[in-house]
PDB file of N, CA and C in Angstrom:
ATOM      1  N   UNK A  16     -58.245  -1.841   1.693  1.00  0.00           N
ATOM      2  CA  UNK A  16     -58.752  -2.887   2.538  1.00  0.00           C
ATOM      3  C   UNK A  16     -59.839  -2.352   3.472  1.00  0.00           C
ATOM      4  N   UNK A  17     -61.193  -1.707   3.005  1.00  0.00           N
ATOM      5  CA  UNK A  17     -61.781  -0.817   4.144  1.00  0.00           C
ATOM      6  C   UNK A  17     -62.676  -2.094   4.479  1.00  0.00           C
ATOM      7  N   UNK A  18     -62.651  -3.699   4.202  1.00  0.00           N
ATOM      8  CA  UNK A  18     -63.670  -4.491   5.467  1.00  0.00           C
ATOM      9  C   UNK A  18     -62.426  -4.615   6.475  1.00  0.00           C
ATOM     10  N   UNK A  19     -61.337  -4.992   6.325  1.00  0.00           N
ATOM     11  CA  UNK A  19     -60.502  -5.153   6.911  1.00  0.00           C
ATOM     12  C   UNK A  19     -60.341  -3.996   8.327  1.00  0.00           C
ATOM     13  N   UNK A  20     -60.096  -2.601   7.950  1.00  0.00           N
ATOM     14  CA  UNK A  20     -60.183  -0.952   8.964  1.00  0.00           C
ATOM     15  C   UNK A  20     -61.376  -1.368   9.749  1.00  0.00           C
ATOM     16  N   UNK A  21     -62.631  -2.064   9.275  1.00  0.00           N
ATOM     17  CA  UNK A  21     -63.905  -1.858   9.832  1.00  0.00           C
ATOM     18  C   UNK A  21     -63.915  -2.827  10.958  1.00  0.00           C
ATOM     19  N   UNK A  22     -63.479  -4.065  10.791  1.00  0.00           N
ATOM     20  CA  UNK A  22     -63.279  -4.968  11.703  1.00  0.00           C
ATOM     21  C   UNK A  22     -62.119  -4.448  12.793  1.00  0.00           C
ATOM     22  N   UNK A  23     -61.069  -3.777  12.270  1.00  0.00           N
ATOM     23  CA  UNK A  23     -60.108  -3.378  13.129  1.00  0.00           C
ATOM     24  C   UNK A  23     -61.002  -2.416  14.798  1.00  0.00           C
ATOM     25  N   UNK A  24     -61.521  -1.767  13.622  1.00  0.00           N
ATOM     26  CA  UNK A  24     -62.807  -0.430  14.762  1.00  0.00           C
ATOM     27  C   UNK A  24     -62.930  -1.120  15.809  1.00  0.00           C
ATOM     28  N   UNK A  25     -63.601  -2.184  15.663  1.00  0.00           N
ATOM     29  CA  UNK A  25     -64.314  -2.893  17.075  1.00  0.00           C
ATOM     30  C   UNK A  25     -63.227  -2.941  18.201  1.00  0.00           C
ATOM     31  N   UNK A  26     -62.322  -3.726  17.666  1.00  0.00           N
ATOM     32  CA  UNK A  26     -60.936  -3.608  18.701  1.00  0.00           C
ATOM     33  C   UNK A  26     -59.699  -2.992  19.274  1.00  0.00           C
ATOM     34  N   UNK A  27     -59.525  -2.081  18.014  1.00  0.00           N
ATOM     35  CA  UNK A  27     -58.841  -0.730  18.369  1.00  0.00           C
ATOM     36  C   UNK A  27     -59.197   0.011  19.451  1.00  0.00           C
ATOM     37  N   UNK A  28     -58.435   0.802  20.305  1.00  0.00           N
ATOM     38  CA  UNK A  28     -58.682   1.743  21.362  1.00  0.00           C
ATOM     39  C   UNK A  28     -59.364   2.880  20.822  1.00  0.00           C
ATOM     40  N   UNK A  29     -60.274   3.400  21.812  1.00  0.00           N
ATOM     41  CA  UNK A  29     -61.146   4.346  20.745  1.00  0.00           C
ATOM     42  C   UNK A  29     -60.070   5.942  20.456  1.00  0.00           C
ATOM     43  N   UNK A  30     -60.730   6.621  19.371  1.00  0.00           N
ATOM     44  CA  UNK A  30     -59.650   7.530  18.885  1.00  0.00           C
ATOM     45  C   UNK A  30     -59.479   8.592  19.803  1.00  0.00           C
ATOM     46  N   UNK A  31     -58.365   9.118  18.974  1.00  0.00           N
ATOM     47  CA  UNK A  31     -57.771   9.696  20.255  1.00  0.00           C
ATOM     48  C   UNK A  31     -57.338  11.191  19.195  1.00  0.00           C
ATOM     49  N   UNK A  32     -57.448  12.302  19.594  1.00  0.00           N
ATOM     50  CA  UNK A  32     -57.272  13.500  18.795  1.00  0.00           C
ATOM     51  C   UNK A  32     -56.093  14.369  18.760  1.00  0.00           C
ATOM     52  N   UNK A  33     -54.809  13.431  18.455  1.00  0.00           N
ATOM     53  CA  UNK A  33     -53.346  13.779  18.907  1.00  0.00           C
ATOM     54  C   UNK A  33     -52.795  13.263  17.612  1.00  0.00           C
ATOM     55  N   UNK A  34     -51.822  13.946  17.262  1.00  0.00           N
ATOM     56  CA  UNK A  34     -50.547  12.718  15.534  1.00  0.00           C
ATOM     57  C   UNK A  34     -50.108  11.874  16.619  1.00  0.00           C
ATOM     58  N   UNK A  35     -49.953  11.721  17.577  1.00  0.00           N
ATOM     59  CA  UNK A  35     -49.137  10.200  18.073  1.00  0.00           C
ATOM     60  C   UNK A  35     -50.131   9.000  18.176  1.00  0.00           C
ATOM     61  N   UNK A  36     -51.254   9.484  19.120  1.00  0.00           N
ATOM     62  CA  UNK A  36     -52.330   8.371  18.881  1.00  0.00           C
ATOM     63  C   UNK A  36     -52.717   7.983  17.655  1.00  0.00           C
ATOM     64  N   UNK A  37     -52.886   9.114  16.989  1.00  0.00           N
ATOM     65  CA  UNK A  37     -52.994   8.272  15.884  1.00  0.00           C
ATOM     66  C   UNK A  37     -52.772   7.631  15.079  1.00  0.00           C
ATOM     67  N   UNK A  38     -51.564   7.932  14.903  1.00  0.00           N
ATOM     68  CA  UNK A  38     -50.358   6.899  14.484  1.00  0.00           C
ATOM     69  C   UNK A  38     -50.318   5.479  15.575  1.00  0.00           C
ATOM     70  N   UNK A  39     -51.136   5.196  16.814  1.00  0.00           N
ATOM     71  CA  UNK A  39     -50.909   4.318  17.477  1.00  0.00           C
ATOM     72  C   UNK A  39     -52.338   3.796  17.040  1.00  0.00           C
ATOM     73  N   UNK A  40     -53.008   4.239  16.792  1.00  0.00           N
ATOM     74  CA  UNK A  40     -54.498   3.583  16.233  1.00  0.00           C
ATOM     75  C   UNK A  40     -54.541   3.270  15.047  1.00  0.00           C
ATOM     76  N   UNK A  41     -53.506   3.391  13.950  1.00  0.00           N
ATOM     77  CA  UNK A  41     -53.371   2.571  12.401  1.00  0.00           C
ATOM     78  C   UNK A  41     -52.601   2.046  13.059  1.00  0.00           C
ATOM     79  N   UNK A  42     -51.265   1.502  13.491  1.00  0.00           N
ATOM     80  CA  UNK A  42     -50.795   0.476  14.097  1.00  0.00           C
ATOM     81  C   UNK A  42     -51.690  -0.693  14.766  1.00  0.00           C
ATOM     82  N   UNK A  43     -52.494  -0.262  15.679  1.00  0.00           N
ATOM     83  CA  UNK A  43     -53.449  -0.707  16.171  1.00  0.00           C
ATOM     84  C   UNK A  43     -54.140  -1.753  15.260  1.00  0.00           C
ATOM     85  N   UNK A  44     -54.791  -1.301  14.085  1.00  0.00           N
ATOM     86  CA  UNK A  44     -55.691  -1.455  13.184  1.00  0.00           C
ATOM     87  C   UNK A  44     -54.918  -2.301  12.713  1.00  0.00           C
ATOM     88  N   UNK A  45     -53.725  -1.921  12.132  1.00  0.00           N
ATOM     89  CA  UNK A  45     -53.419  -3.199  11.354  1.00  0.00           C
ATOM     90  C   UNK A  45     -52.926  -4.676  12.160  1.00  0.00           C
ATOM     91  N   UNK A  46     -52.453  -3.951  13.676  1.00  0.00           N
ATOM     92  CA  UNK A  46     -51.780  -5.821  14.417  1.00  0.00           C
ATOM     93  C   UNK A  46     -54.163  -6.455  14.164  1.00  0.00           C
ATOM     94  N   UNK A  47     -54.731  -5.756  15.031  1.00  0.00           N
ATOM     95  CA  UNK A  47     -55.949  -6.154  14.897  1.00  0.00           C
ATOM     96  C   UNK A  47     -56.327  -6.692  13.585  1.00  0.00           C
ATOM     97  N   UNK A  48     -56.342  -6.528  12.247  1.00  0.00           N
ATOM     98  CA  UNK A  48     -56.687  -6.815  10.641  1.00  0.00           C
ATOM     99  C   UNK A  48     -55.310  -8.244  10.392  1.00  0.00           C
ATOM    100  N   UNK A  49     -54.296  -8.397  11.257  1.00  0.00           N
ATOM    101  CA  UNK A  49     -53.387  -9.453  11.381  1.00  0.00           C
ATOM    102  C   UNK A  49     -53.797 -10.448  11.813  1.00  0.00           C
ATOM    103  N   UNK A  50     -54.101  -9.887  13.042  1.00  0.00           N
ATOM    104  CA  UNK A  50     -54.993 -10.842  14.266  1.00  0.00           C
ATOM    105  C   UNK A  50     -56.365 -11.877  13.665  1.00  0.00           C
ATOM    106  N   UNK A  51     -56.994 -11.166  12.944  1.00  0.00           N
ATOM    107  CA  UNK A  51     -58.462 -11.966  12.568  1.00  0.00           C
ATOM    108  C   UNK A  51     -57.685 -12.889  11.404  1.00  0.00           C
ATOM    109  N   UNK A  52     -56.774 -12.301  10.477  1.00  0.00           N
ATOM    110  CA  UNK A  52     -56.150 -13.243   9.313  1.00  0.00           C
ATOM    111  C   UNK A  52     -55.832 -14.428   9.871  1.00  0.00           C
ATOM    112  N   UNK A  53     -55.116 -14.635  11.054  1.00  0.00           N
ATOM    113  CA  UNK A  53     -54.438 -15.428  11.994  1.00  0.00           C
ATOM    114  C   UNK A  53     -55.504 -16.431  12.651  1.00  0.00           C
ATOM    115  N   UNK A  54     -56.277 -15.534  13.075  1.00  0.00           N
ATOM    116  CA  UNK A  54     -57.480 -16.590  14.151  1.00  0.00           C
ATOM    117  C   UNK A  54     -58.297 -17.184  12.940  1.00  0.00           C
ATOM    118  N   UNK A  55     -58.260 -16.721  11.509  1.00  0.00           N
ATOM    119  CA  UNK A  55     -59.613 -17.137  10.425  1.00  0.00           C
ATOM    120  C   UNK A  55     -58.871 -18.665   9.816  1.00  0.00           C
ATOM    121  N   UNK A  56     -58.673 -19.273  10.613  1.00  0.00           N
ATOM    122  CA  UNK A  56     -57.673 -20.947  10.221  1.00  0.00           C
ATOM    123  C   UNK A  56     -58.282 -21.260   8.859  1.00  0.00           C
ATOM    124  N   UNK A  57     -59.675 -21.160   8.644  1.00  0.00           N
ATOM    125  CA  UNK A  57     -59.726 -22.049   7.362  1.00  0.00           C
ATOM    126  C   UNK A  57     -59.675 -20.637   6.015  1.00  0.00           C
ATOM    127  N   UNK A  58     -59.322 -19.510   6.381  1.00  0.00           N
ATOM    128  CA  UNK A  58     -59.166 -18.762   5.260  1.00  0.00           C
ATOM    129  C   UNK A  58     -60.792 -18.030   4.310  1.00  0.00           C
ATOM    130  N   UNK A  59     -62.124 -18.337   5.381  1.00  0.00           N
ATOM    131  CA  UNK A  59     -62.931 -18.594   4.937  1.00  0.00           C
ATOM    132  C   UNK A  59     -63.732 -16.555   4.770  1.00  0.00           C
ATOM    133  N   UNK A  60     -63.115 -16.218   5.689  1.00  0.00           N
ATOM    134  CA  UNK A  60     -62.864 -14.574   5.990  1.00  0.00           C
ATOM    135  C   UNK A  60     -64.427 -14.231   7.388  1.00  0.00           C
ATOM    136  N   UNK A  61     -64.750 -15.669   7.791  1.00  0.00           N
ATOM    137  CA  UNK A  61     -65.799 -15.227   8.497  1.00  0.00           C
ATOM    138  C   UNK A  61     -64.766 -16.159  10.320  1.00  0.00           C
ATOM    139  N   UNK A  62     -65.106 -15.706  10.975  1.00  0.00           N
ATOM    140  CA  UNK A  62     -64.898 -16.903  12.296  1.00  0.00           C
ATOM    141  C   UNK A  62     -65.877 -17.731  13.096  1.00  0.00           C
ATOM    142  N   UNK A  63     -65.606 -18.783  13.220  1.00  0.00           N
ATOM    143  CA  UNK A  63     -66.062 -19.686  14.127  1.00  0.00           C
ATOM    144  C   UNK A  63     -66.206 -18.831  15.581  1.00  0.00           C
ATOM    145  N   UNK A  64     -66.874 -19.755  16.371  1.00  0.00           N
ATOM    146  CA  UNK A  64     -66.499 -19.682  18.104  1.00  0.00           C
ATOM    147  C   UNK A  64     -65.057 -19.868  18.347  1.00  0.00           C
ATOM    148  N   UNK A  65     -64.817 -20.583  17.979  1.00  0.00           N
ATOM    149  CA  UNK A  65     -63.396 -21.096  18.151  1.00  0.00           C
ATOM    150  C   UNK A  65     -62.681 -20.426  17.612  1.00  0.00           C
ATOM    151  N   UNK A  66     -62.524 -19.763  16.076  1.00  0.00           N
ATOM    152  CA  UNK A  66     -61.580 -18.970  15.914  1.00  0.00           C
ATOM    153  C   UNK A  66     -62.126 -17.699  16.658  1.00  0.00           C
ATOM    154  N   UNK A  67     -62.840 -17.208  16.683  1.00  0.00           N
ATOM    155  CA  UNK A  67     -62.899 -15.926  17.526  1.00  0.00           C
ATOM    156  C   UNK A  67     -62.590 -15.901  18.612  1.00  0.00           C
ATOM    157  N   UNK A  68     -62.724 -17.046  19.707  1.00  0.00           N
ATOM    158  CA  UNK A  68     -61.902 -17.064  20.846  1.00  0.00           C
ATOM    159  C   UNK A  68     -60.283 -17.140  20.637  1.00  0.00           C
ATOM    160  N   UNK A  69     -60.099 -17.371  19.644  1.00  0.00           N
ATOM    161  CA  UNK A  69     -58.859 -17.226  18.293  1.00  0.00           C
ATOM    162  C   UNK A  69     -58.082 -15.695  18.904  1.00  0.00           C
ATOM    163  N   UNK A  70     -58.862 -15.103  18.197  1.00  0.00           N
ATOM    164  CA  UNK A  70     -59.304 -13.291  17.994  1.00  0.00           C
ATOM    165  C   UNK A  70     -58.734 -12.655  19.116  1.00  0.00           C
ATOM    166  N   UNK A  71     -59.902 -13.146  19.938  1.00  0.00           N
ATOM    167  CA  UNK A  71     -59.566 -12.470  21.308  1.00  0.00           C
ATOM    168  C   UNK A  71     -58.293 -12.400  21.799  1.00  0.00           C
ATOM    169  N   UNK A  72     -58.308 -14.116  22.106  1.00  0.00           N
ATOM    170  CA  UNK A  72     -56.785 -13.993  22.995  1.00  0.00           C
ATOM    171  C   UNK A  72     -55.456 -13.387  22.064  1.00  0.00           C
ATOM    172  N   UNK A  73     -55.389 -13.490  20.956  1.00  0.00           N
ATOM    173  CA  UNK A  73     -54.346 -12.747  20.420  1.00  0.00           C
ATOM    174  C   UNK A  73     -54.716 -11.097  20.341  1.00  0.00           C
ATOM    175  N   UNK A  74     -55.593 -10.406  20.483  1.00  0.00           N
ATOM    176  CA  UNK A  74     -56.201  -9.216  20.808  1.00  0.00           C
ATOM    177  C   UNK A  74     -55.713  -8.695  21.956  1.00  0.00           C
ATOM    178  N   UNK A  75     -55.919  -9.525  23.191  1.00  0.00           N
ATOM    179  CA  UNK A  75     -55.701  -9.714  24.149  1.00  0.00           C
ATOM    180  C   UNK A  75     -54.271  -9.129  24.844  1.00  0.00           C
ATOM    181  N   UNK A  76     -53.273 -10.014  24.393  1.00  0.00           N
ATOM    182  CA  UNK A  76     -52.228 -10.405  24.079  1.00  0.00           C
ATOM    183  C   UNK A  76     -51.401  -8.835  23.165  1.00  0.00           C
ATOM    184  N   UNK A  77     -51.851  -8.242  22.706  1.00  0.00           N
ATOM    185  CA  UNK A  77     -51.226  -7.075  21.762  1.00  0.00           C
ATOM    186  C   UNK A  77     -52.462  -6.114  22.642  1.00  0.00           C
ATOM    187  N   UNK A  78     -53.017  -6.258  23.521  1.00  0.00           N
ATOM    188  CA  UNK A  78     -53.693  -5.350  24.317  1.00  0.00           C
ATOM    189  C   UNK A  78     -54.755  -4.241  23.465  1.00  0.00           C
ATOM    190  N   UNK A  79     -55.551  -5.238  23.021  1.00  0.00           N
ATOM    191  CA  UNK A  79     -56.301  -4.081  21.722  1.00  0.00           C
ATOM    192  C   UNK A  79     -58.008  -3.696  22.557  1.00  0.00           C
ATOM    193  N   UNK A  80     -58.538  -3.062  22.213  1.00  0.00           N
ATOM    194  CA  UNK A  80     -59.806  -2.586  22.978  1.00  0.00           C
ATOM    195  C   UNK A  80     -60.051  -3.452  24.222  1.00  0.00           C
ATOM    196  N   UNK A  81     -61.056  -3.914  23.752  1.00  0.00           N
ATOM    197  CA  UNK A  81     -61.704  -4.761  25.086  1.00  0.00           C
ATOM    198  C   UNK A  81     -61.433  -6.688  25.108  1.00  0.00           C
ATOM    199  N   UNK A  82     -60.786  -6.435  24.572  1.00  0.00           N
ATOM    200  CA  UNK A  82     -60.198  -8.444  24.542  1.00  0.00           C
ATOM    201  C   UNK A  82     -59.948  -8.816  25.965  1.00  0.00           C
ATOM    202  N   UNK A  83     -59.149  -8.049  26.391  1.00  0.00           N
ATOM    203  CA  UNK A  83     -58.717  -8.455  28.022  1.00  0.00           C
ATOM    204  C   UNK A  83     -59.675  -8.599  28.516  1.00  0.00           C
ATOM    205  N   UNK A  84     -60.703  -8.125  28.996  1.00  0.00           N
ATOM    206  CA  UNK A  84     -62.031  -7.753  29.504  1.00  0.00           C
ATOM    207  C   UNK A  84     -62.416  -9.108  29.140  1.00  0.00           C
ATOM    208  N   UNK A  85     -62.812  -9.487  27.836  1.00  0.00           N
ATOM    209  CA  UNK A  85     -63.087 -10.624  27.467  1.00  0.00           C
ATOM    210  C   UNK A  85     -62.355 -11.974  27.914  1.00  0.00           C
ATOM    211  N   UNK A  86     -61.350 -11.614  27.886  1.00  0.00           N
ATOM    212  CA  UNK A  86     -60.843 -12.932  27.879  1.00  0.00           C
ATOM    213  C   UNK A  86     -60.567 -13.256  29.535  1.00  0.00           C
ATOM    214  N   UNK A  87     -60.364 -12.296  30.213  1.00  0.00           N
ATOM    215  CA  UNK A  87     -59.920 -12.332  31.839  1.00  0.00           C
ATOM    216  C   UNK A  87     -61.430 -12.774  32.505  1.00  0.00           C
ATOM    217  N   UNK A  88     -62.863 -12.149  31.561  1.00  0.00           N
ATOM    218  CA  UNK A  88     -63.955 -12.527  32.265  1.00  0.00           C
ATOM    219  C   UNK A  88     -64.683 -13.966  31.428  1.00  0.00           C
ATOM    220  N   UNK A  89     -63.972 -14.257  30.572  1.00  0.00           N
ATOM    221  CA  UNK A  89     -64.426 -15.488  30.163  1.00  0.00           C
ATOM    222  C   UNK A  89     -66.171 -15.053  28.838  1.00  0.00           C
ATOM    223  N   UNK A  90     -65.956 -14.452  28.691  1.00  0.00           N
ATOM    224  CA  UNK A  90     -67.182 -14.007  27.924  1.00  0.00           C
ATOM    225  C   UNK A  90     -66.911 -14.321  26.470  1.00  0.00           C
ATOM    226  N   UNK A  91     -66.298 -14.690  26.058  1.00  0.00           N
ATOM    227  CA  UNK A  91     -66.300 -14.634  24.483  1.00  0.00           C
ATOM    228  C   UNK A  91     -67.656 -15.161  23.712  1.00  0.00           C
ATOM    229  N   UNK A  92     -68.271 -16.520  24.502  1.00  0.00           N
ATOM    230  CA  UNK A  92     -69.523 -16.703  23.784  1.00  0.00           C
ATOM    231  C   UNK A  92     -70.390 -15.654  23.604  1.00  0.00           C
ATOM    232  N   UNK A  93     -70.437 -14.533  25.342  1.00  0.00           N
ATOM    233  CA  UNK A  93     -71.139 -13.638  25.148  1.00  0.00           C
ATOM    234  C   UNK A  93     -71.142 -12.190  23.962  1.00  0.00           C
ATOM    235  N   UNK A  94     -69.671 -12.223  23.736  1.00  0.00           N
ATOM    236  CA  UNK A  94     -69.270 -11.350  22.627  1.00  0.00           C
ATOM    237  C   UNK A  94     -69.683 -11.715  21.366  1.00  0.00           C
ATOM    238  N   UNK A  95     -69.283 -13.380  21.424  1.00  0.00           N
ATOM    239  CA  UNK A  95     -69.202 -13.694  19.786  1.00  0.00           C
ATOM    240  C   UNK A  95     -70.598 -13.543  19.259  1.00  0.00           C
ATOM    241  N   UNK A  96     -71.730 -13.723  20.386  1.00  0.00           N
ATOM    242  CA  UNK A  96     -73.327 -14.001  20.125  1.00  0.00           C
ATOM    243  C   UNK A  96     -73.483 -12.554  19.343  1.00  0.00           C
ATOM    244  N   UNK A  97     -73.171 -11.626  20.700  1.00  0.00           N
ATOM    245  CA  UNK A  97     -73.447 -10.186  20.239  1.00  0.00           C
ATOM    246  C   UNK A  97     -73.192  -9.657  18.988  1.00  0.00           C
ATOM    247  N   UNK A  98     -72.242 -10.134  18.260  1.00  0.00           N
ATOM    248  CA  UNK A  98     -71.676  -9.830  17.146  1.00  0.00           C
ATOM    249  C   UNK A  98     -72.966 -10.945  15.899  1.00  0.00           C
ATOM    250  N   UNK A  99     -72.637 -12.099  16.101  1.00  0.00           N
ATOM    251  CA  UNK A  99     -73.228 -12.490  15.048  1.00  0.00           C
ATOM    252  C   UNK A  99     -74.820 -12.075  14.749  1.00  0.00           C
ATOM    253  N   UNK A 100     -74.472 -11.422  13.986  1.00  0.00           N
ATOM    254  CA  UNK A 100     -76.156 -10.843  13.679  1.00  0.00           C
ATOM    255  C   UNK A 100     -77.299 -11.587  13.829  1.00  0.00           C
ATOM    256  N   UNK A 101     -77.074 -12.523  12.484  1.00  0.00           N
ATOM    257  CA  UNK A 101     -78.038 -13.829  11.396  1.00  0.00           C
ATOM    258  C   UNK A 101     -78.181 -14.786  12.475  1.00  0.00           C
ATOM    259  N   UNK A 102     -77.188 -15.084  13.042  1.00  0.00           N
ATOM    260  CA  UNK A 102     -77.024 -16.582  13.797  1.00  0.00           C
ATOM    261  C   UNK A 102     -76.359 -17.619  13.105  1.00  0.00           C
ATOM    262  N   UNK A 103     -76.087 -17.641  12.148  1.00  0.00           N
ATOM    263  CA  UNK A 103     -75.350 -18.112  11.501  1.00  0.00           C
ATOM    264  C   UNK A 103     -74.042 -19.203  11.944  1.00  0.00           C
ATOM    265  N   UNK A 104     -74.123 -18.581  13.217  1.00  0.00           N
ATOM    266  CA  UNK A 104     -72.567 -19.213  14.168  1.00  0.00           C
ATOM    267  C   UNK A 104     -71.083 -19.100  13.490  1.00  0.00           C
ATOM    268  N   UNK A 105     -71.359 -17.687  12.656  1.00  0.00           N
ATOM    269  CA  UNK A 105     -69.871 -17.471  11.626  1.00  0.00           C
ATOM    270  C   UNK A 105     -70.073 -15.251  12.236  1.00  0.00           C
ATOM    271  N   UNK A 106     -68.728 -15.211  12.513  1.00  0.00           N
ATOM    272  CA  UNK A 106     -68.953 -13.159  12.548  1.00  0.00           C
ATOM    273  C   UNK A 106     -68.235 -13.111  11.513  1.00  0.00           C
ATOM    274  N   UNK A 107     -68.563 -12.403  10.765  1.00  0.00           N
ATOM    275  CA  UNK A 107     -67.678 -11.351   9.596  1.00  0.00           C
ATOM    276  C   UNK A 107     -67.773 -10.307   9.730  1.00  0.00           C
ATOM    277  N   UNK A 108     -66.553  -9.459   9.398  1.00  0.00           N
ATOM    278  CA  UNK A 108     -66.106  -8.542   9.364  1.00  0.00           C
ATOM    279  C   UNK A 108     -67.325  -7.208   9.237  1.00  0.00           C
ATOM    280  N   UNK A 109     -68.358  -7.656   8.687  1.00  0.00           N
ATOM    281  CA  UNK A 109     -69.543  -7.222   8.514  1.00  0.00           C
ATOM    282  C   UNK A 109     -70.412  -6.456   9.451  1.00  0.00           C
ATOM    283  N   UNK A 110     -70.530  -7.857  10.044  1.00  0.00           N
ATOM    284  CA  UNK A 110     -71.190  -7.709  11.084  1.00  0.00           C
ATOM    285  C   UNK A 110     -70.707  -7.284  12.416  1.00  0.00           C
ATOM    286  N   UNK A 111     -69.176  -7.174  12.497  1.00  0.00           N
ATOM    287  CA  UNK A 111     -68.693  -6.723  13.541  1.00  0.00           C
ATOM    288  C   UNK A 111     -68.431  -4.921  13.403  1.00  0.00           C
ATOM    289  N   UNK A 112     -68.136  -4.631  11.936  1.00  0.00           N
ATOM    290  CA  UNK A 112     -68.555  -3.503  11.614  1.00  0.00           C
ATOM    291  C   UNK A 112     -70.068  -2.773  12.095  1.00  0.00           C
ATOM    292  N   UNK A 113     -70.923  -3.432  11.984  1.00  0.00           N
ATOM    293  CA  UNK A 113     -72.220  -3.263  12.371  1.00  0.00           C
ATOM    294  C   UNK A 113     -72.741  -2.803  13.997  1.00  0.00           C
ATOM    295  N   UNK A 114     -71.835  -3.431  15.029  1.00  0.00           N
ATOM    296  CA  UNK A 114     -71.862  -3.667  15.823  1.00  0.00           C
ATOM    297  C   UNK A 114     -70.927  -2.014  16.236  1.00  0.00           C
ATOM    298  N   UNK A 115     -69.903  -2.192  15.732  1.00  0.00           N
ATOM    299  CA  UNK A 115     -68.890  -1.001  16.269  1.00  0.00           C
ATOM    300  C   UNK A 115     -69.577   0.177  15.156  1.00  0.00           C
ATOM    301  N   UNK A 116     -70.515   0.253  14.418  1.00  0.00           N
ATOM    302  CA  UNK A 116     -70.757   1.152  14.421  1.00  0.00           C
ATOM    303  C   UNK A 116     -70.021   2.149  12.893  1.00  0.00           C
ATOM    304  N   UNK A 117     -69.784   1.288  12.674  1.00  0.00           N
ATOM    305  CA  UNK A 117     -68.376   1.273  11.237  1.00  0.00           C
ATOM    306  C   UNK A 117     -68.840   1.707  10.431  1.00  0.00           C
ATOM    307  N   UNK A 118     -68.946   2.368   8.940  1.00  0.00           N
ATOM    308  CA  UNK A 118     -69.687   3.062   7.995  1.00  0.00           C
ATOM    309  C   UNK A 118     -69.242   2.104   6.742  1.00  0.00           C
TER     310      UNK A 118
END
């Protein structure tokens, strides 16, 4: 599932150079790769505004990178913009890879 790991990147805590963290950063990865399945309502594998504010608050909520941040300061349009490349008004996994920097 490596679009799935890539999207996780963005929201995962950044790594950490220990066997426990890291074992807490594939945990991580996968509630996060849960999380977007969950917020993606129509199954379409890209998100809306709406499902990505989806994203967040369940991000949020399982305390994954910067969601709190997001969601406590109300920014998600500002996130979701940042992310969508095209404009398209859809992020995929792609492009959020892109963003975090993902290979």
């Amino acid at each position: 599932m490596p679009r799935a790991l890539l999207l996780a990147a963005l929201f995962a805590a950044p790594a950490a150079f220990h066997a426990d963290a890291a074992l807490a950063q594939t945990d991580e990865r996968e509630t996060a790769v849960e999380n977007f399945r969950q917020a993606d309502a129509d199954g379409d594998g890209a998100l809306t505004l709406s499902e990505f504010t989806n994203l967040i608050d369940l991000n949020a909520e399982d305390e994954l990178g910067r969601a709190r941040l997001i969601k406590r300061s109300g920014r998600y349009r500002m996130a979701f913009g940042r992310l969508d490349a095209d404009g398209d008004a859809r992020v995929t996994p792609e492009e959020i890879a892109a963003v975090a920097g993902g290979s």
